[in-house]
PDB file of C-alpha atoms in Angstrom:
ATOM      1  CA  LYS A   1     -24.640 -28.973  10.724  1.00 84.00           C
ATOM      2  CA  GLY A   2     -24.643 -25.144  10.773  1.00 86.00           C
ATOM      3  CA  LEU A   3     -26.068 -24.710  14.255  1.00 91.00           C
ATOM      4  CA  GLY A   4     -23.268 -22.604  15.308  1.00 90.00           C
ATOM      5  CA  HIS A   5     -23.557 -20.089  12.336  1.00 91.00           C
ATOM      6  CA  ALA A   6     -27.293 -20.050  12.870  1.00 94.00           C
ATOM      7  CA  PHE A   7     -27.101 -19.313  16.549  1.00 94.00           C
ATOM      8  CA  LEU A   8     -24.619 -16.639  15.854  1.00 94.00           C
ATOM      9  CA  GLY A   9     -26.793 -15.070  13.253  1.00 93.00           C
ATOM     10  CA  GLU A  10     -29.462 -14.727  15.864  1.00 95.00           C
ATOM     11  CA  ILE A  11     -26.959 -12.983  18.318  1.00 95.00           C
ATOM     12  CA  GLU A  12     -25.978 -10.602  15.529  1.00 92.00           C
ATOM     13  CA  SER A  13     -29.557  -9.739  14.662  1.00 92.00           C
ATOM     14  CA  TYR A  14     -30.232  -8.991  18.279  1.00 93.00           C
ATOM     15  CA  ALA A  15     -27.207  -6.863  18.515  1.00 91.00           C
ATOM     16  CA  SER A  16     -28.186  -4.905  15.341  1.00 87.00           C
ATOM     17  CA  ASP A  17     -31.732  -4.379  16.475  1.00 89.00           C
ATOM     18  CA  ASN A  18     -30.439  -2.881  19.637  1.00 90.00           C
ATOM     19  CA  ASP A  19     -27.976  -0.474  17.962  1.00 85.00           C
ATOM     20  CA  PHE A  20     -24.864  -2.382  19.169  1.00 89.00           C
ATOM     21  CA  ASP A  21     -21.698  -1.136  17.388  1.00 88.00           C
ATOM     22  CA  PHE A  22     -20.015  -4.628  17.416  1.00 91.00           C
ATOM     23  CA  THR A  23     -20.314  -8.281  18.256  1.00 93.00           C
ATOM     24  CA  GLY A  24     -17.351 -10.179  19.243  1.00 95.00           C
ATOM     25  CA  SER A  25     -15.962 -13.178  21.143  1.00 96.00           C
ATOM     26  CA  SER A  26     -12.885 -14.211  23.163  1.00 94.00           C
ATOM     27  CA  PHE A  27     -11.615 -17.758  23.171  1.00 93.00           C
ATOM     28  CA  GLY A  28      -8.732 -20.243  23.320  1.00 93.00           C
ATOM     29  CA  CYS A  29      -7.446 -20.003  19.754  1.00 95.00           C
ATOM     30  CA  ASN A  30      -6.966 -22.926  17.612  1.00 95.00           C
ATOM     31  CA  TYR A  31      -7.205 -23.552  13.844  1.00 96.00           C
ATOM     32  CA  ASP A  32     -10.816 -24.865  13.649  1.00 96.00           C
ATOM     33  CA  LEU A  33     -12.166 -22.316  16.059  1.00 96.00           C
ATOM     34  CA  LEU A  34     -10.562 -19.349  14.315  1.00 97.00           C
ATOM     35  CA  LYS A  35     -11.608 -20.699  10.922  1.00 97.00           C
ATOM     36  CA  PHE A  36     -15.276 -20.606  12.037  1.00 96.00           C
ATOM     37  CA  TRP A  37     -15.063 -16.988  13.207  1.00 97.00           C
ATOM     38  CA  PHE A  38     -13.209 -15.965   9.982  1.00 96.00           C
ATOM     39  CA  ASN A  39     -15.952 -17.889   7.886  1.00 95.00           C
ATOM     40  CA  SER A  40     -18.327 -15.756   9.784  1.00 95.00           C
ATOM     41  CA  LYS A  41     -16.642 -12.517   8.648  1.00 93.00           C
ATOM     42  CA  TYR A  42     -15.141 -11.597  12.054  1.00 95.00           C
ATOM     43  CA  GLN A  43     -11.767 -10.021  12.213  1.00 94.00           C
ATOM     44  CA  LEU A  44      -8.934 -10.959  14.605  1.00 95.00           C
ATOM     45  CA  GLY A  45      -8.194  -7.928  16.819  1.00 94.00           C
ATOM     46  CA  ARG A  46      -5.806  -9.421  19.469  1.00 95.00           C
ATOM     47  CA  LEU A  47      -3.992 -12.573  20.250  1.00 96.00           C
ATOM     48  CA  GLY A  48      -2.722 -13.014  23.941  1.00 93.00           C
ATOM     49  CA  PHE A  49       0.953 -13.128  24.252  1.00 91.00           C
ATOM     50  CA  ASN A  50       0.816 -16.218  26.677  1.00 86.00           C
ATOM     51  CA  LYS A  51      -1.023 -19.398  26.346  1.00 85.00           C
ATOM     52  CA  ASP A  52      -4.047 -19.754  28.687  1.00 81.00           C
ATOM     53  CA  LYS A  53      -3.537 -22.096  31.629  1.00 79.00           C
ATOM     54  CA  ALA A  54      -6.993 -23.614  31.191  1.00 79.00           C
ATOM     55  CA  SER A  55      -7.148 -24.118  27.410  1.00 81.00           C
ATOM     56  CA  GLY A  56      -3.407 -24.400  26.542  1.00 86.00           C
ATOM     57  CA  GLU A  57      -4.110 -21.966  23.698  1.00 92.00           C
ATOM     58  CA  TYR A  58      -3.445 -18.339  22.936  1.00 93.00           C
ATOM     59  CA  SER A  59      -6.376 -16.244  23.851  1.00 94.00           C
ATOM     60  CA  ALA A  60      -7.944 -14.474  20.816  1.00 96.00           C
ATOM     61  CA  LEU A  61     -10.337 -11.589  20.429  1.00 96.00           C
ATOM     62  CA  VAL A  62     -12.493 -11.234  17.262  1.00 97.00           C
ATOM     63  CA  LEU A  63     -14.818  -8.450  16.289  1.00 95.00           C
ATOM     64  CA  LYS A  64     -17.511  -7.657  13.669  1.00 92.00           C
ATOM     65  CA  ALA A  65     -19.590  -4.419  13.104  1.00 89.00           C
ATOM     66  CA  THR A  66     -23.325  -4.937  13.356  1.00 84.00           C
ATOM     67  CA  SER A  67     -25.313  -4.642  10.169  1.00 72.00           C
ATOM     68  CA  CYS A  68     -26.806  -1.347  11.283  1.00 62.00           C
ATOM     69  CA  ASN A  69     -23.347   0.036  11.756  1.00 58.00           C
ATOM     70  CA  ARG A  70     -21.314  -1.749   9.054  1.00 57.00           C
ATOM     71  CA  GLU A  71     -21.518   1.036   6.599  1.00 57.00           C
ATOM     72  CA  GLU A  72     -20.505   3.849   9.115  1.00 57.00           C
ATOM     73  CA  SER A  73     -17.143   5.123   8.608  1.00 61.00           C
ATOM     74  CA  SER A  74     -16.230   5.448  12.177  1.00 79.00           C
ATOM     75  CA  ASN A  75     -16.916   1.678  12.871  1.00 80.00           C
ATOM     76  CA  GLN A  76     -15.307   0.486   9.728  1.00 76.00           C
ATOM     77  CA  GLN A  77     -12.256   2.503  10.102  1.00 82.00           C
ATOM     78  CA  PHE A  78     -11.804   1.348  13.646  1.00 87.00           C
ATOM     79  CA  LEU A  79     -11.909  -2.308  12.496  1.00 88.00           C
ATOM     80  CA  GLU A  80      -9.558  -1.647   9.619  1.00 87.00           C
ATOM     81  CA  GLU A  81      -7.212   0.342  11.936  1.00 91.00           C
ATOM     82  CA  LEU A  82      -7.459  -2.540  14.592  1.00 92.00           C
ATOM     83  CA  SER A  83      -6.428  -5.173  11.932  1.00 92.00           C
ATOM     84  CA  VAL A  84      -3.564  -3.037  10.584  1.00 93.00           C
ATOM     85  CA  ASN A  85      -2.138  -2.639  14.164  1.00 94.00           C
ATOM     86  CA  PHE A  86      -2.702  -6.163  15.040  1.00 95.00           C
ATOM     87  CA  TYR A  87      -0.864  -7.430  12.031  1.00 95.00           C
ATOM     88  CA  GLY A  88       2.031  -5.011  12.493  1.00 92.00           C
ATOM     89  CA  VAL A  89       2.568  -6.095  15.983  1.00 93.00           C
ATOM     90  CA  PHE A  90       2.000  -9.776  15.309  1.00 94.00           C
ATOM     91  CA  SER A  91       4.546 -10.049  12.440  1.00 91.00           C
ATOM     92  CA  GLU A  92       7.269  -8.298  14.697  1.00 92.00           C
ATOM     93  CA  LEU A  93       6.626 -10.868  17.613  1.00 95.00           C
ATOM     94  CA  LEU A  94       6.556 -14.136  15.562  1.00 95.00           C
ATOM     95  CA  ALA A  95      10.108 -14.928  16.866  1.00 94.00           C
ATOM     96  CA  ASP A  96       9.332 -14.055  20.397  1.00 93.00           C
ATOM     97  CA  GLU A  97       6.046 -14.373  22.028  1.00 93.00           C
ATOM     98  CA  PHE A  98       4.478 -16.354  19.088  1.00 95.00           C
ATOM     99  CA  SER A  99       7.361 -18.511  18.244  1.00 93.00           C
ATOM    100  CA  GLU A 100       5.545 -21.616  19.524  1.00 91.00           C
ATOM    101  CA  LEU A 101       2.329 -20.889  17.476  1.00 94.00           C
ATOM    102  CA  ASP A 102       1.154 -23.803  15.456  1.00 94.00           C
ATOM    103  CA  GLY A 103       2.183 -23.656  11.829  1.00 95.00           C
ATOM    104  CA  LYS A 104      -1.201 -24.105  10.162  1.00 96.00           C
ATOM    105  CA  LEU A 105      -2.778 -21.637  12.727  1.00 97.00           C
ATOM    106  CA  LEU A 106      -0.120 -19.145  11.757  1.00 97.00           C
ATOM    107  CA  TRP A 107      -0.948 -19.447   8.151  1.00 97.00           C
ATOM    108  CA  LEU A 108      -4.644 -18.967   8.886  1.00 98.00           C
ATOM    109  CA  ILE A 109      -3.969 -15.820  10.656  1.00 98.00           C
ATOM    110  CA  LEU A 110      -1.493 -14.484   8.165  1.00 97.00           C
ATOM    111  CA  ASN A 111      -3.930 -15.422   5.291  1.00 97.00           C
ATOM    112  CA  LYS A 112      -6.270 -12.724   6.590  1.00 96.00           C
ATOM    113  CA  GLN A 113      -3.855 -10.003   6.838  1.00 94.00           C
ATOM    114  CA  PRO A 114      -4.575  -6.829   4.956  1.00 92.00           C
ATOM    115  CA  ILE A 115      -2.779  -7.355   1.749  1.00 90.00           C
ATOM    116  CA  GLU A 116      -2.444  -3.474   0.914  1.00 90.00           C
ATOM    117  CA  GLU A 117      -0.232  -3.281   4.078  1.00 89.00           C
ATOM    118  CA  LEU A 118       2.312  -5.858   2.654  1.00 90.00           C
ATOM    119  CA  ALA A 119       5.414  -4.162   1.439  1.00 89.00           C
ATOM    120  CA  GLU A 120       6.241  -4.981  -2.278  1.00 93.00           C
ATOM    121  CA  LEU A 121       9.312  -6.872  -2.993  1.00 93.00           C
ATOM    122  CA  ASN A 122      11.953  -4.790  -4.774  1.00 94.00           C
ATOM    123  CA  GLU A 123      14.148  -5.981  -7.666  1.00 95.00           C
ATOM    124  CA  GLN A 124      16.936  -7.122  -5.339  1.00 94.00           C
ATOM    125  CA  GLN A 125      14.556  -9.045  -3.083  1.00 94.00           C
ATOM    126  CA  VAL A 126      13.022 -10.879  -5.902  1.00 93.00           C
ATOM    127  CA  SER A 127      16.451 -11.749  -7.202  1.00 94.00           C
ATOM    128  CA  ASP A 128      17.363 -13.141  -3.704  1.00 92.00           C
ATOM    129  CA  VAL A 129      14.495 -15.411  -3.847  1.00 92.00           C
ATOM    130  CA  GLU A 130      15.302 -16.601  -7.299  1.00 91.00           C
ATOM    131  CA  ASP A 131      18.795 -17.001  -6.587  1.00 91.00           C
ATOM    132  CA  PHE A 132      18.158 -19.148  -3.542  1.00 88.00           C
ATOM    133  CA  ALA A 133      15.720 -21.335  -5.417  1.00 86.00           C
ATOM    134  CA  LEU A 134      18.434 -21.900  -7.981  1.00 87.00           C
ATOM    135  CA  GLY A 135      21.221 -22.594  -5.433  1.00 85.00           C
ATOM    136  CA  PHE A 136      23.114 -19.668  -6.422  1.00 89.00           C
ATOM    137  CA  ARG A 137      23.123 -18.148  -2.774  1.00 88.00           C
ATOM    138  CA  GLN A 138      22.789 -19.423   0.757  1.00 88.00           C
ATOM    139  CA  TYR A 139      19.828 -19.058   2.896  1.00 87.00           C
ATOM    140  CA  SER A 140      21.290 -16.428   5.352  1.00 89.00           C
ATOM    141  CA  ALA A 141      22.167 -14.031   2.380  1.00 92.00           C
ATOM    142  CA  CYS A 142      18.669 -14.141   0.941  1.00 91.00           C
ATOM    143  CA  LEU A 143      16.674 -14.197   4.325  1.00 91.00           C
ATOM    144  CA  TYR A 144      15.107 -10.645   4.264  1.00 92.00           C
ATOM    145  CA  GLY A 145      13.798 -11.299   0.640  1.00 94.00           C
ATOM    146  CA  LEU A 146      12.525 -14.712   1.548  1.00 94.00           C
ATOM    147  CA  LYS A 147      10.746 -13.413   4.653  1.00 94.00           C
ATOM    148  CA  LEU A 148       8.819 -10.702   2.587  1.00 94.00           C
ATOM    149  CA  TRP A 149       8.145 -13.174  -0.097  1.00 94.00           C
ATOM    150  CA  LEU A 150       6.594 -15.760   2.275  1.00 95.00           C
ATOM    151  CA  LEU A 151       4.440 -13.152   3.887  1.00 95.00           C
ATOM    152  CA  HIS A 152       2.871 -12.622   0.337  1.00 94.00           C
ATOM    153  CA  GLN A 153       2.591 -16.462  -0.133  1.00 94.00           C
ATOM    154  CA  SER A 154       0.725 -16.623   3.171  1.00 95.00           C
ATOM    155  CA  VAL A 155      -2.300 -14.800   1.668  1.00 95.00           C
ATOM    156  CA  LYS A 156      -2.742 -17.648  -0.764  1.00 93.00           C
ATOM    157  CA  GLY A 157      -3.778 -21.173  -0.407  1.00 93.00           C
ATOM    158  CA  PHE A 158      -2.385 -23.524   2.362  1.00 94.00           C
ATOM    159  CA  ASN A 159       0.615 -25.694   1.458  1.00 91.00           C
ATOM    160  CA  ALA A 160       1.914 -28.484   3.741  1.00 91.00           C
ATOM    161  CA  ASP A 161       5.409 -27.041   3.502  1.00 91.00           C
ATOM    162  CA  PHE A 162       4.281 -23.731   4.931  1.00 94.00           C
ATOM    163  CA  PRO A 163       4.563 -24.591   8.557  1.00 94.00           C
ATOM    164  CA  ILE A 164       8.222 -25.874   8.136  1.00 93.00           C
ATOM    165  CA  ILE A 165       9.295 -22.967   6.120  1.00 93.00           C
ATOM    166  CA  ALA A 166       7.523 -20.456   8.492  1.00 95.00           C
ATOM    167  CA  SER A 167       9.057 -22.095  11.530  1.00 95.00           C
ATOM    168  CA  LYS A 168      12.451 -20.856  10.377  1.00 94.00           C
ATOM    169  CA  VAL A 169      11.912 -17.866   8.283  1.00 94.00           C
ATOM    170  CA  LEU A 170       9.376 -16.100  10.455  1.00 96.00           C
ATOM    171  CA  GLN A 171       9.699 -17.893  13.830  1.00 96.00           C
ATOM    172  CA  LYS A 172      13.307 -18.228  13.816  1.00 95.00           C
ATOM    173  CA  LYS A 173      13.390 -21.701  15.347  1.00 95.00           C
ATOM    174  CA  SER A 174      16.517 -23.760  15.141  1.00 94.00           C
ATOM    175  CA  ILE A 175      17.103 -26.552  12.446  1.00 92.00           C
ATOM    176  CA  LYS A 176      17.288 -29.196  15.259  1.00 93.00           C
ATOM    177  CA  THR A 177      13.818 -28.099  16.565  1.00 94.00           C
ATOM    178  CA  ILE A 178      12.300 -27.808  13.101  1.00 94.00           C
ATOM    179  CA  CYS A 179      13.576 -31.335  12.255  1.00 93.00           C
ATOM    180  CA  GLU A 180      12.151 -32.715  15.442  1.00 93.00           C
ATOM    181  CA  GLN A 181       8.736 -31.126  15.099  1.00 92.00           C
ATOM    182  CA  HIS A 182       8.258 -32.029  11.367  1.00 92.00           C
ATOM    183  CA  GLY A 183      10.143 -35.261  11.153  1.00 92.00           C
ATOM    184  CA  LEU A 184      12.944 -34.010   8.888  1.00 91.00           C
ATOM    185  CA  THR A 185      16.411 -35.673   8.807  1.00 92.00           C
ATOM    186  CA  GLY A 186      18.450 -32.540   9.064  1.00 90.00           C
ATOM    187  CA  LYS A 187      19.351 -29.220   7.532  1.00 88.00           C
ATOM    188  CA  LYS A 188      19.598 -30.713   3.975  1.00 89.00           C
ATOM    189  CA  ALA A 189      16.065 -31.932   4.299  1.00 91.00           C
ATOM    190  CA  PHE A 190      14.933 -28.518   5.435  1.00 89.00           C
ATOM    191  CA  ASN A 191      16.734 -26.659   2.545  1.00 86.00           C
ATOM    192  CA  GLU A 192      15.184 -29.015   0.112  1.00 88.00           C
ATOM    193  CA  ALA A 193      11.773 -28.401   1.570  1.00 89.00           C
ATOM    194  CA  LEU A 194      12.215 -24.618   1.405  1.00 88.00           C
ATOM    195  CA  ILE A 195      13.545 -24.720  -2.196  1.00 87.00           C
ATOM    196  CA  ARG A 196      10.670 -26.948  -3.157  1.00 88.00           C
ATOM    197  CA  PHE A 197       8.271 -24.452  -1.605  1.00 89.00           C
ATOM    198  CA  VAL A 198       9.878 -21.479  -3.436  1.00 87.00           C
ATOM    199  CA  LYS A 199       9.783 -23.214  -6.863  1.00 85.00           C
ATOM    200  CA  MET A 200       6.053 -24.136  -6.403  1.00 84.00           C
ATOM    201  CA  HIS A 201       5.078 -20.619  -5.742  1.00 77.00           C
ATOM    202  CA  ASP A 202       7.553 -18.830  -8.369  1.00 66.00           C
TER     203      ASP A 202
END
């Protein structure tokens, strides 16, 4: 009914009237909660490395500059640098600390990454993705190109195959684990899902 956004608006007004630099929140992160904060124009500044014992979720920290300070370069620059640093670390830890992160939540987080920080695919990497989709080359030989390509796809709309693909390409889970978690029959079914995803987003 919009009560949460209305209440949050009152808090932000109070913070602005009293010259606070930022408003923020820390909480057990799941898809619906993080979506609420993203819709409220907050930025993800940190995600805990271990799941909280009470909530069973990773602890998230989100921040937003108050209206009185939003245009000040120091505050805006701080948030931009915070976001760049967060995503730089986050992408490196997807196969380690964040290997158990829910696939849909992973997409939501990556969907808000700074697009300008994403490395562009070179000609060889584009060729890798195309060759894999056409069955000319094996997954392992095309992995680096597929990884960069998938990060670019994550800033687009959600696709039901994304959690399956990301669990292997980004989180480095075994085919056995992926099949158990997503109800696939085996490696062939995973490869079919990956090829289908690539062809849909070519």
